[in-house]
Every structure is written in C-alpha cells, then in structure tokens.
Tab-separated table of C-alpha atoms in Angstrom:
chain	number	residue	atom	x	y	z
A	1	UNK	CA	0.000	0.000	0.000
A	2	UNK	CA	1.373	3.401	-0.977
A	3	UNK	CA	0.817	5.674	2.011
A	4	UNK	CA	0.548	9.490	2.088
A	5	UNK	CA	3.726	11.417	3.008
A	6	UNK	CA	4.930	11.397	6.605
A	7	UNK	CA	5.197	14.986	7.885
A	8	UNK	CA	5.993	17.005	10.996
A	9	UNK	CA	3.265	18.034	13.500
A	10	UNK	CA	3.360	21.576	12.082
A	11	UNK	CA	2.893	20.360	8.512
A	12	UNK	CA	0.114	18.007	9.637
A	13	UNK	CA	-1.717	20.891	11.385
A	14	UNK	CA	-1.430	23.022	8.253
A	15	UNK	CA	-2.799	20.229	6.059
A	16	UNK	CA	-5.643	19.619	8.480
A	17	UNK	CA	-6.511	23.349	8.528
A	18	UNK	CA	-6.771	23.358	4.751
A	19	UNK	CA	-9.085	20.362	4.807
A	20	UNK	CA	-11.123	21.893	7.640
A	21	UNK	CA	-12.126	24.753	5.351
A	22	UNK	CA	-13.593	22.268	2.902
A	23	UNK	CA	-15.378	20.476	5.743
A	24	UNK	CA	-16.934	23.755	6.904
A	25	UNK	CA	-18.140	24.437	3.375
A	26	UNK	CA	-19.750	20.988	3.336
A	27	UNK	CA	-21.458	21.663	6.673
A	28	UNK	CA	-22.851	24.965	5.406
A	29	UNK	CA	-24.024	23.280	2.206
A	30	UNK	CA	-25.716	20.531	4.235
A	31	UNK	CA	-27.488	23.162	6.363
A	32	UNK	CA	-28.639	24.963	3.224
A	33	UNK	CA	-29.977	21.709	1.778
A	34	UNK	CA	-31.913	21.013	4.979
A	35	UNK	CA	-33.391	24.532	4.752
A	36	UNK	CA	-34.617	23.696	1.244
A	37	UNK	CA	-36.244	20.519	2.563
A	38	UNK	CA	-38.187	22.611	5.078
A	39	UNK	CA	-39.645	24.531	2.132
A	40	UNK	CA	-40.583	21.461	0.081
A	41	UNK	CA	-44.268	21.267	-0.880
A	42	UNK	CA	-46.297	18.708	1.031
A	43	UNK	CA	-48.032	15.745	-0.600
A	44	UNK	CA	-51.433	14.968	0.910
A	45	UNK	CA	-51.902	11.328	1.935
A	46	UNK	CA	-55.436	10.603	0.755
A	47	UNK	CA	-55.509	6.824	1.125
A	48	UNK	CA	-55.939	4.957	4.394
A	49	UNK	CA	-53.217	2.454	5.275
A	50	UNK	CA	-53.172	-0.365	7.812
A	51	UNK	CA	-50.232	-1.857	9.700
A	52	UNK	CA	-49.985	-4.714	12.151
A	53	UNK	CA	-48.150	-3.986	15.397
A	54	UNK	CA	-47.577	-5.634	18.753
A	55	UNK	CA	-50.893	-4.200	19.930
A	56	UNK	CA	-52.878	-5.069	16.818
A	57	UNK	CA	-53.962	-3.189	13.703
A	58	UNK	CA	-52.948	0.477	13.434
A	59	UNK	CA	-53.480	3.210	10.865
A	60	UNK	CA	-50.804	5.530	9.473
A	61	UNK	CA	-51.915	8.353	11.819
A	62	UNK	CA	-51.635	5.878	14.718
A	63	UNK	CA	-47.943	5.376	13.923
A	64	UNK	CA	-47.249	9.007	14.892
A	65	UNK	CA	-47.943	7.895	18.487
A	66	UNK	CA	-49.414	11.300	19.289
A	67	UNK	CA	-46.480	13.283	17.889
A	68	UNK	CA	-46.490	15.764	15.021
A	69	UNK	CA	-43.912	14.145	12.743
A	70	UNK	CA	-43.259	10.576	11.624
A	71	UNK	CA	-40.242	9.007	9.913
A	72	UNK	CA	-40.767	5.543	8.382
A	73	UNK	CA	-37.854	3.377	7.244
A	74	UNK	CA	-38.869	0.490	4.999
A	75	UNK	CA	-36.721	-2.438	6.106
A	76	UNK	CA	-36.630	-5.542	3.932
A	77	UNK	CA	-37.492	-8.497	6.133
A	78	UNK	CA	-39.801	-10.964	4.439
A	79	UNK	CA	-39.787	-14.252	2.498
A	80	UNK	CA	-37.493	-14.109	-0.513
A	81	UNK	CA	-35.124	-11.516	1.002
A	82	UNK	CA	-31.535	-12.444	1.884
A	83	UNK	CA	-31.388	-13.551	5.518
A	84	UNK	CA	-34.991	-14.703	5.862
A	85	UNK	CA	-36.167	-15.930	8.299
A	86	UNK	CA	-33.211	-15.468	10.666
A	87	UNK	CA	-32.298	-11.909	9.685
A	88	UNK	CA	-33.484	-8.837	7.846
A	89	UNK	CA	-31.404	-7.993	4.777
A	90	UNK	CA	-27.782	-7.104	5.661
A	91	UNK	CA	-28.074	-3.456	4.576
A	92	UNK	CA	-31.338	-2.837	6.413
A	93	UNK	CA	-29.866	-4.532	9.471
A	94	UNK	CA	-26.899	-2.147	9.385
A	95	UNK	CA	-29.319	0.778	9.249
A	96	UNK	CA	-31.177	-0.623	12.263
A	97	UNK	CA	-27.884	-1.040	14.136
A	98	UNK	CA	-27.099	2.654	13.637
A	99	UNK	CA	-30.378	4.060	14.990
A	100	UNK	CA	-29.717	6.010	18.183
A	101	UNK	CA	-31.871	6.371	21.278
A	102	UNK	CA	-35.292	7.484	20.096
A	103	UNK	CA	-35.985	9.596	23.183
A	104	UNK	CA	-34.077	12.469	21.574
A	105	UNK	CA	-36.206	12.378	18.417
A	106	UNK	CA	-39.339	12.084	20.514
A	107	UNK	CA	-38.306	15.238	22.385
A	108	UNK	CA	-38.580	17.081	19.064
A	109	UNK	CA	-42.153	15.784	18.544
A	110	UNK	CA	-40.952	13.167	16.042
A	111	UNK	CA	-41.540	9.401	15.932
A	112	UNK	CA	-39.339	6.929	14.051
A	113	UNK	CA	-40.609	3.481	13.050
A	114	UNK	CA	-39.550	0.641	10.782
A	115	UNK	CA	-41.971	-1.186	8.483
A	116	UNK	CA	-41.650	-4.539	6.704
A	117	UNK	CA	-43.884	-7.250	5.253
A	118	UNK	CA	-42.793	-9.885	7.758
A	119	UNK	CA	-45.441	-10.965	10.295
A	120	UNK	CA	-45.189	-9.525	13.787
A	121	UNK	CA	-43.994	-12.763	15.476
A	122	UNK	CA	-41.014	-12.861	13.089
A	123	UNK	CA	-40.260	-9.165	13.627
A	124	UNK	CA	-40.357	-9.516	17.401
A	125	UNK	CA	-38.099	-12.574	17.238
A	126	UNK	CA	-35.472	-10.780	15.136
A	127	UNK	CA	-35.654	-7.641	17.294
A	128	UNK	CA	-34.939	-9.724	20.380
A	129	UNK	CA	-32.086	-11.580	18.675
A	130	UNK	CA	-30.434	-8.378	17.423
A	131	UNK	CA	-31.080	-6.238	20.504
A	132	UNK	CA	-33.303	-3.738	18.664
A	133	UNK	CA	-36.075	-1.854	20.441
A	134	UNK	CA	-37.485	0.543	17.833
A	135	UNK	CA	-41.176	0.285	16.860
A	136	UNK	CA	-41.455	-2.034	13.859
A	137	UNK	CA	-44.719	-2.608	12.004
A	138	UNK	CA	-46.005	-5.010	9.358
A	139	UNK	CA	-47.151	-3.532	6.041
A	140	UNK	CA	-50.517	-5.044	5.046
A	141	UNK	CA	-51.424	-3.128	1.885
A	142	UNK	CA	-49.922	-0.910	-0.822
A	143	UNK	CA	-48.074	1.506	1.462
A	144	UNK	CA	-44.653	0.411	0.208
A	145	UNK	CA	-45.566	0.728	-3.483
A	146	UNK	CA	-47.293	4.088	-2.985
A	147	UNK	CA	-44.254	5.605	-1.282
A	148	UNK	CA	-41.426	4.258	-3.420
A	149	UNK	CA	-40.189	1.456	-1.187
A	150	UNK	CA	-41.691	-1.710	-2.666
A	151	UNK	CA	-38.513	-2.799	-4.446
A	152	UNK	CA	-35.809	-0.945	-2.539
A	153	UNK	CA	-35.281	0.465	0.936
A	154	UNK	CA	-36.064	4.098	1.668
A	155	UNK	CA	-37.068	6.569	4.360
A	156	UNK	CA	-40.238	8.678	4.189
A	157	UNK	CA	-41.039	11.683	6.390
A	158	UNK	CA	-44.622	12.653	7.223
A	159	UNK	CA	-46.303	15.402	9.240
A	160	UNK	CA	-49.749	15.704	10.803
A	161	UNK	CA	-51.899	18.818	10.575
A	162	UNK	CA	-54.977	18.081	12.614
A	163	UNK	CA	-56.490	14.895	11.200
A	164	UNK	CA	-54.625	15.171	7.895
A	165	UNK	CA	-51.303	13.506	7.072
A	166	UNK	CA	-48.795	14.801	4.514
A	167	UNK	CA	-45.648	13.336	3.009
A	168	UNK	CA	-42.871	15.907	3.325
A	169	UNK	CA	-39.672	14.191	2.112
A	170	UNK	CA	-38.131	10.939	0.896
A	171	UNK	CA	-34.555	9.603	1.030
A	172	UNK	CA	-33.402	6.307	-0.486
A	173	UNK	CA	-30.447	4.492	-2.022
A	174	UNK	CA	-27.126	5.862	-0.750
A	175	UNK	CA	-28.943	8.693	1.005
A	176	UNK	CA	-29.981	6.187	3.664
A	177	UNK	CA	-26.307	5.678	4.525
A	178	UNK	CA	-26.159	9.112	6.161
A	179	UNK	CA	-29.161	8.471	8.395
A	180	UNK	CA	-29.126	6.969	11.871
A	181	UNK	CA	-28.431	9.901	14.172
A	182	UNK	CA	-30.957	12.213	15.807
A	183	UNK	CA	-29.583	15.077	13.715
A	184	UNK	CA	-29.787	13.347	10.351
A	185	UNK	CA	-33.378	12.261	10.893
A	186	UNK	CA	-34.447	15.709	12.081
A	187	UNK	CA	-32.693	17.330	9.113
A	188	UNK	CA	-34.909	15.364	6.691
A	189	UNK	CA	-38.156	16.401	8.377
A	190	UNK	CA	-40.372	19.360	7.552
A	191	UNK	CA	-39.651	21.075	10.885
A	192	UNK	CA	-35.919	20.304	11.028
A	193	UNK	CA	-34.058	20.475	14.324
A	194	UNK	CA	-36.432	23.226	15.468
A	195	UNK	CA	-33.566	25.408	16.702
A	196	UNK	CA	-33.292	29.183	16.408
A	197	UNK	CA	-30.198	29.195	14.188
A	198	UNK	CA	-31.955	27.348	11.391
A	199	UNK	CA	-33.244	29.026	8.257
A	200	UNK	CA	-36.880	27.965	8.512
A	201	UNK	CA	-40.154	29.434	7.258
A	202	UNK	CA	-41.764	32.033	9.511
A	203	UNK	CA	-43.763	30.566	12.374
A	204	UNK	CA	-41.987	27.198	12.498
A	205	UNK	CA	-41.364	25.941	16.065
A	206	UNK	CA	-37.875	26.820	17.257
A	207	UNK	CA	-36.052	26.844	20.590
A	208	UNK	CA	-32.451	27.793	21.464
A	209	UNK	CA	-29.909	25.110	20.564
A	210	UNK	CA	-28.644	22.795	23.292
A	211	UNK	CA	-31.315	23.868	25.780
A	212	UNK	CA	-33.687	21.048	24.819
A	213	UNK	CA	-30.986	18.365	25.043
A	214	UNK	CA	-31.340	16.014	27.996
A	215	UNK	CA	-30.357	12.565	29.213
A	216	UNK	CA	-32.475	10.101	27.286
A	217	UNK	CA	-34.114	8.755	30.450
A	218	UNK	CA	-35.064	12.173	31.845
A	219	UNK	CA	-36.989	13.923	29.074
A	220	UNK	CA	-40.201	15.258	30.538
A	221	UNK	CA	-39.173	14.532	34.114
A	222	UNK	CA	-36.468	17.054	35.027
A	223	UNK	CA	-34.851	20.203	33.785
A	224	UNK	CA	-31.527	19.615	32.106
A	225	UNK	CA	-28.608	20.343	34.445
A	226	UNK	CA	-26.348	23.164	33.283
A	227	UNK	CA	-22.739	22.168	32.634
A	228	UNK	CA	-20.365	23.067	35.445
A	229	UNK	CA	-17.024	22.434	33.837
C-alpha cells in the first residue's frame, strides 16, 4: 500500500486546517440543503393504510404515536429476502444497528418506526435476537408501493396537521447511509431540528440550541442540568 507522506506536527496541522475549510463548506451546504427541505411542498396522503403492530392493527396516523412528525424506514425483512427468516437484509440490518436512542427524536415531537412485510412474530423474534427496540410494524397493503419502497429500501417523512397527514420528504439508495443519528433524521423532516439558528419558514417551532438536550431517560421529568465544567 502506498501511504501518504509522513510529515511534521506543524505540517500536519497546516494540512488539516486546509481540509477543515472544505469540511466547513460541506457543513454549510448541508445546512442549506436542509433549509430547502423545510420549504418542500407537502403531498397529501389521501388513502388509508393499515399496519400490524404488537398491539394489533394500526393506521398511518396511529404510527405518529401522538407526535407531530413521523419518519418511516422500509426495512426488507420478508420471504425471498436475503437472511430470511433469521435476519433482515444485511443493509437494512446495518441501518437498524445505527439508529440512536429514540428519546431524543421524541423530544422534538418526532416518531421513528420501521416497516416490513414480515409478520409480527417474526419481527419480534429478530428484534430480540439483534437487541433492537425501535417500533417495527407489518405492512398489510400498498403503502410500500405508494411511497417508493416496494422494491428498494427508503425513508419517508410525514407530518400531521390536525387529522390530515402529509408526506414531506423521501430519502433512499445511498442517502440512507447518512441516516441513523438524531440530527440526520431531524434534518430530513419538515420542521428540522427546530432550533433558532436554522433558516426555517416564519412561524416554524424553534427553541435555542442545546437547551432542549437532555439525558435520554429524563426527558419530561427534570430540567436539564447546566454544565459546570
């Protein structure tokens, strides 16, 4: 293997500073792209959809679990898919492994769920085997075909306005590789991170950055402690 040149600490710092400028440009471009997502038109969801869950049949609005936003990742786990019946597909399983603690998304009024065509007993068995705890529902109708995830994985974002549900964004293919963190999921939603620094349409909910952050087991129970050091 031909390695890069070996340099002094001073030369390394200079090279890193040059690259840091490009990284900052990428961050600003990513923020600008997220701002464009928040201005995307909404697609009304006119059809009713049904999913099976641990507690029985649920509608698409039910999947919001009382929150304003919903992110649905279509994971391939069903007969005919690599890994069945012991595993979901390798790529979808990697996505599931990267999902962080959902309490932080929930604190921003956002629910994340997975959906597949496997029956609930199989889903629960694989979740237990792999140590996954996210909500995972069974698709029972044409939801996957209607939202571009019948033949390939993908992530759809939805929002509720009263009793109405709207599709606000869609990421698939290599775009799914960047998802998994609280930030990446919020950045694909209509409301974003909901922080005051963001370029969002007038009237969107926003609070100061950092102030809403909390330990995942203490949201809604205590005020976040201020750092002391």
